[in-house]
Amino acid sequence: MAGETLEESGLTDRDQEELFSLLARTKSAISGDGQALAPLGVFAVFPHQLTKREREVLRLVALGKNNPEIAGELFISINTVTRHITNIFTKTSTRNRVQAAVYAARRHMV
C-alpha cells in the first residue's frame, strides 16, 4: 500500500529483481531509448480470468499510473478504477500495487 517499503511489501528477492527490471524497462520506454513495452493488446494467458478492462487497468498500474491518471486515460470514473483494482487483487491473489505490477511483468503485460 501507499508508503509501504519494499521490505514491508512481502516481495521475495526474485519479485524485487523483477520489479526493478520492470521499472528500468518502463523508464527506457518512456524516454524512447530502450526496449519497447508490449502493445496494449498483447497479453499472455491469464488463468485468473481478468477481464479486458481489468488487464488494461493492471497494465497502467504496472506502469506506475495512479487512479486519477488511469481514470483519465480510460475515460472511466476513479471509483470504477478502484473497483477494477480490488477485483485484480482478488483474482491475482495480490495484496498491493507492487505485487500486481510484478504479476503483470511476469505475464509480459508491460
Coordinates of N, CA and C in Angstrom, one line a residue:
M1 N 0.8 -1.2 0.0 CA 0.0 0.0 0.0 C 0.9 1.3 0.0
A2 N 0.3 2.4 -0.1 CA 1.0 3.7 -0.1 C 1.9 3.8 1.1
G3 N 3.1 4.2 0.9 CA 4.0 4.4 2.0 C 4.7 3.2 2.4
E4 N 4.4 2.0 1.8 CA 5.0 0.7 2.2 C 6.4 0.6 1.6
T5 N 7.3 0.1 2.4 CA 8.7 -0.1 1.9 C 8.7 -1.5 1.2
L6 N 9.8 -1.7 0.5 CA 9.9 -3.0 -0.2 C 9.9 -4.1 0.8
E7 N 10.6 -3.9 1.9 CA 10.7 -4.9 2.9 C 9.3 -5.3 3.5
E8 N 8.5 -4.3 3.6 CA 7.1 -4.5 4.2 C 6.1 -5.0 3.2
S9 N 6.5 -5.0 1.9 CA 5.6 -5.4 0.8 C 5.4 -6.9 0.7
G10 N 6.2 -7.7 1.4 CA 6.1 -9.2 1.3 C 6.7 -9.7 0.0
L11 N 7.4 -8.9 -0.8 CA 8.0 -9.4 -2.0 C 9.3 -10.2 -1.7
T12 N 9.5 -11.3 -2.5 CA 10.7 -12.1 -2.4 C 11.8 -11.3 -3.1
D13 N 13.1 -11.8 -3.0 CA 14.2 -11.2 -3.7 C 13.9 -11.2 -5.2
R14 N 13.4 -12.4 -5.7 CA 13.1 -12.5 -7.1 C 12.1 -11.5 -7.5
D15 N 11.0 -11.3 -6.7 CA 10.0 -10.3 -7.1 C 10.6 -8.9 -7.2
Q16 N 11.5 -8.6 -6.2 CA 12.1 -7.3 -6.2 C 13.0 -7.1 -7.5
E17 N 13.7 -8.1 -7.8 CA 14.6 -8.1 -9.1 C 13.7 -7.8 -10.3
E18 N 12.6 -8.5 -10.4 CA 11.6 -8.4 -11.5 C 11.0 -7.0 -11.5
L19 N 10.7 -6.5 -10.3 CA 10.1 -5.1 -10.2 C 11.2 -4.1 -10.7
F20 N 12.4 -4.2 -10.3 CA 13.4 -3.3 -10.7 C 13.7 -3.4 -12.2
S21 N 13.6 -4.6 -12.8 CA 13.7 -4.7 -14.2 C 12.5 -4.1 -14.9
L22 N 11.3 -4.3 -14.4 CA 10.2 -3.6 -15.0 C 10.3 -2.1 -15.0
L23 N 10.7 -1.6 -13.8 CA 10.9 -0.1 -13.7 C 11.9 0.4 -14.7
A24 N 13.0 -0.4 -14.9 CA 14.1 0.1 -15.8 C 13.5 0.1 -17.3
R25 N 12.7 -1.0 -17.6 CA 12.2 -1.1 -19.0 C 11.1 0.0 -19.2
T26 N 10.4 0.3 -18.1 CA 9.4 1.4 -18.2 C 10.1 2.7 -18.5
K27 N 11.1 3.0 -17.7 CA 11.9 4.2 -17.8 C 12.5 4.4 -19.2
S28 N 13.0 3.3 -19.8 CA 13.6 3.3 -21.1 C 12.5 3.5 -22.2
A29 N 11.3 2.9 -22.0 CA 10.2 3.1 -22.9 C 9.7 4.5 -22.9
I30 N 9.6 5.1 -21.7 CA 9.1 6.4 -21.6 C 10.1 7.4 -22.3
S31 N 11.4 7.2 -22.1 CA 12.4 8.1 -22.7 C 12.7 7.7 -24.2
G32 N 12.2 6.6 -24.6 CA 12.3 6.2 -26.0 C 13.6 5.7 -26.4
D33 N 14.4 5.2 -25.4 CA 15.8 4.8 -25.8 C 16.1 3.3 -25.4
G34 N 15.0 2.5 -25.2 CA 15.2 1.2 -24.8 C 14.2 0.2 -25.3
Q35 N 14.1 -0.9 -24.6 CA 13.1 -1.9 -25.1 C 11.7 -1.3 -25.1
A36 N 11.0 -1.7 -26.1 CA 9.6 -1.2 -26.2 C 8.7 -2.0 -25.3
L37 N 7.7 -1.4 -24.8 CA 6.7 -2.1 -24.0 C 5.8 -2.9 -24.9
A38 N 5.2 -4.0 -24.4 CA 4.3 -4.8 -25.2 C 3.1 -3.9 -25.6
P39 N 2.6 -4.1 -26.8 CA 1.4 -3.4 -27.2 C 0.3 -3.7 -26.3
L40 N -0.7 -2.8 -26.2 CA -1.8 -3.0 -25.2 C -2.5 -4.3 -25.4
G41 N -2.7 -4.7 -26.7 CA -3.5 -5.9 -26.9 C -2.7 -7.2 -26.8
V42 N -1.5 -7.2 -26.5 CA -0.7 -8.4 -26.5 C -0.5 -8.9 -25.0
F43 N -1.2 -10.0 -24.7 CA -1.1 -10.5 -23.3 C -0.9 -12.0 -23.4
A44 N -0.3 -12.5 -22.4 CA -0.2 -14.0 -22.2 C -1.5 -14.5 -21.7
V45 N -1.5 -15.8 -21.5 CA -2.7 -16.5 -21.0 C -2.9 -16.0 -19.5
F46 N -4.2 -15.8 -19.2 CA -4.5 -15.3 -17.8 C -5.4 -16.3 -17.1
P47 N -4.7 -17.1 -16.2 CA -5.5 -18.1 -15.5 C -6.5 -17.6 -14.6
H48 N -6.3 -16.3 -14.2 CA -7.2 -15.7 -13.2 C -8.4 -15.0 -13.8
Q49 N -8.6 -15.2 -15.1 CA -9.8 -14.7 -15.8 C -10.0 -13.2 -15.6
L50 N -9.0 -12.4 -15.8 CA -9.1 -11.0 -15.8 C -9.9 -10.5 -17.0
T51 N -10.8 -9.6 -16.8 CA -11.5 -9.0 -18.0 C -10.5 -8.2 -18.8
K52 N -11.0 -7.8 -20.0 CA -10.1 -6.9 -20.8 C -9.9 -5.6 -20.1
R53 N -10.9 -5.1 -19.5 CA -10.7 -3.8 -18.8 C -9.8 -3.9 -17.6
E54 N -9.9 -5.0 -16.9 CA -9.0 -5.3 -15.7 C -7.6 -5.4 -16.2
R55 N -7.3 -6.0 -17.4 CA -6.0 -6.1 -17.9 C -5.5 -4.7 -18.3
E56 N -6.3 -3.9 -18.8 CA -5.9 -2.5 -19.2 C -5.5 -1.8 -17.9
V57 N -6.3 -1.9 -16.9 CA -6.1 -1.2 -15.6 C -4.8 -1.7 -15.0
L58 N -4.6 -3.0 -15.0 CA -3.4 -3.6 -14.4 C -2.2 -3.2 -15.2
R59 N -2.2 -3.1 -16.5 CA -1.1 -2.6 -17.2 C -0.7 -1.2 -16.8
L60 N -1.7 -0.4 -16.7 CA -1.4 1.0 -16.3 C -0.9 1.1 -14.8
V61 N -1.4 0.3 -14.0 CA -0.9 0.2 -12.6 C 0.6 -0.2 -12.7
A62 N 0.9 -1.2 -13.5 CA 2.3 -1.6 -13.6 C 3.2 -0.5 -14.1
L63 N 2.6 0.4 -14.9 CA 3.4 1.5 -15.5 C 3.5 2.7 -14.5
G64 N 3.0 2.5 -13.3 CA 3.1 3.5 -12.2 C 2.0 4.5 -12.2
K65 N 1.0 4.4 -13.0 CA -0.1 5.3 -13.0 C -0.9 5.3 -11.7
N66 N -1.4 6.4 -11.3 CA -2.3 6.4 -10.1 C -3.7 6.4 -10.6
N67 N -4.7 6.2 -9.6 CA -6.1 6.0 -10.0 C -6.6 7.2 -10.9
P68 N -6.4 8.5 -10.5 CA -6.9 9.5 -11.4 C -6.3 9.5 -12.8
E69 N -5.0 9.2 -12.9 CA -4.4 9.1 -14.2 C -5.0 7.9 -15.0
I70 N -5.3 6.8 -14.4 CA -5.9 5.6 -15.1 C -7.3 6.0 -15.5
A71 N -8.1 6.6 -14.6 CA -9.4 7.1 -14.9 C -9.4 8.0 -16.2
G72 N -8.5 8.9 -16.2 CA -8.5 9.9 -17.3 C -8.1 9.2 -18.6
E73 N -7.2 8.3 -18.5 CA -6.7 7.6 -19.7 C -7.7 6.7 -20.3
L74 N -8.5 6.0 -19.4 CA -9.5 5.0 -19.9 C -10.9 5.6 -20.0
F75 N -11.1 6.9 -19.6 CA -12.4 7.6 -19.6 C -13.4 6.9 -18.7
I76 N -13.0 6.5 -17.5 CA -13.9 5.9 -16.5 C -13.7 6.7 -15.2
S77 N -14.6 6.5 -14.3 CA -14.5 7.2 -13.0 C -13.4 6.6 -12.1
I78 N -13.0 7.4 -11.2 CA -12.0 6.9 -10.2 C -12.6 5.8 -9.4
N79 N -13.8 5.8 -9.1 CA -14.5 4.7 -8.3 C -14.5 3.4 -9.1
T80 N -14.6 3.5 -10.4 CA -14.6 2.4 -11.3 C -13.2 1.8 -11.3
V81 N -12.2 2.7 -11.4 CA -10.8 2.2 -11.3 C -10.5 1.5 -10.0
T82 N -11.0 2.0 -8.9 CA -10.8 1.4 -7.6 C -11.4 0.0 -7.6
R83 N -12.6 -0.1 -8.1 CA -13.3 -1.4 -8.2 C -12.5 -2.4 -9.0
H84 N -12.0 -2.0 -10.2 CA -11.2 -2.8 -11.0 C -10.0 -3.3 -10.3
I85 N -9.3 -2.4 -9.6 CA -8.1 -2.8 -8.8 C -8.4 -3.7 -7.7
T86 N -9.5 -3.5 -7.0 CA -9.9 -4.5 -6.0 C -10.1 -5.9 -6.6
N87 N -10.8 -5.9 -7.8 CA -11.0 -7.2 -8.5 C -9.7 -7.8 -8.9
I88 N -8.8 -7.0 -9.4 CA -7.5 -7.5 -9.8 C -6.8 -8.2 -8.6
F89 N -6.7 -7.5 -7.5 CA -6.1 -8.0 -6.3 C -6.7 -9.4 -5.9
T90 N -8.0 -9.4 -6.0 CA -8.7 -10.7 -5.6 C -8.4 -11.8 -6.6
K91 N -8.5 -11.5 -7.9 CA -8.3 -12.6 -8.9 C -6.8 -13.0 -9.0
T92 N -5.9 -12.1 -8.7 CA -4.5 -12.5 -8.9 C -3.8 -12.8 -7.5
S93 N -4.6 -12.8 -6.5 CA -4.1 -13.1 -5.1 C -2.9 -12.2 -4.8
T94 N -3.0 -10.9 -5.2 CA -2.0 -9.9 -4.8 C -2.6 -9.0 -3.7
R95 N -1.7 -8.4 -3.0 CA -2.2 -7.6 -1.9 C -2.0 -6.1 -2.1
N96 N -1.2 -5.7 -3.1 CA -0.9 -4.3 -3.3 C -0.5 -4.0 -4.7
R97 N -0.3 -2.8 -5.1 CA 0.0 -2.4 -6.4 C 1.4 -3.0 -6.9
V98 N 2.3 -3.0 -5.9 CA 3.6 -3.5 -6.3 C 3.5 -5.0 -6.7
Q99 N 2.8 -5.8 -5.9 CA 2.7 -7.2 -6.2 C 1.9 -7.4 -7.5
A100 N 0.9 -6.5 -7.8 CA 0.2 -6.6 -9.0 C 1.1 -6.2 -10.2
A101 N 2.0 -5.3 -10.0 CA 2.9 -4.9 -11.1 C 3.9 -6.1 -11.4
V102 N 4.3 -6.8 -10.4 CA 5.1 -8.0 -10.6 C 4.3 -9.0 -11.4
Y103 N 3.1 -9.2 -11.0 CA 2.2 -10.2 -11.7 C 2.1 -9.8 -13.1
A104 N 1.9 -8.5 -13.4 CA 1.8 -8.1 -14.8 C 3.2 -8.3 -15.6
A105 N 4.3 -8.0 -14.9 CA 5.6 -8.1 -15.6 C 5.8 -9.6 -15.9
R106 N 5.5 -10.5 -15.0 CA 5.7 -11.9 -15.3 C 4.9 -12.4 -16.4
R107 N 3.8 -11.7 -16.7 CA 3.0 -12.2 -17.8 C 3.1 -11.3 -19.1
H108 N 4.3 -10.5 -19.1 CA 4.7 -9.7 -20.2 C 3.6 -8.7 -20.7
M109 N 2.9 -8.1 -19.7 CA 1.9 -7.1 -20.0 C 2.6 -5.8 -20.2
V110 N 3.8 -5.6 -19.7 CA 4.5 -4.3 -19.9 C 5.9 -4.6 -20.4

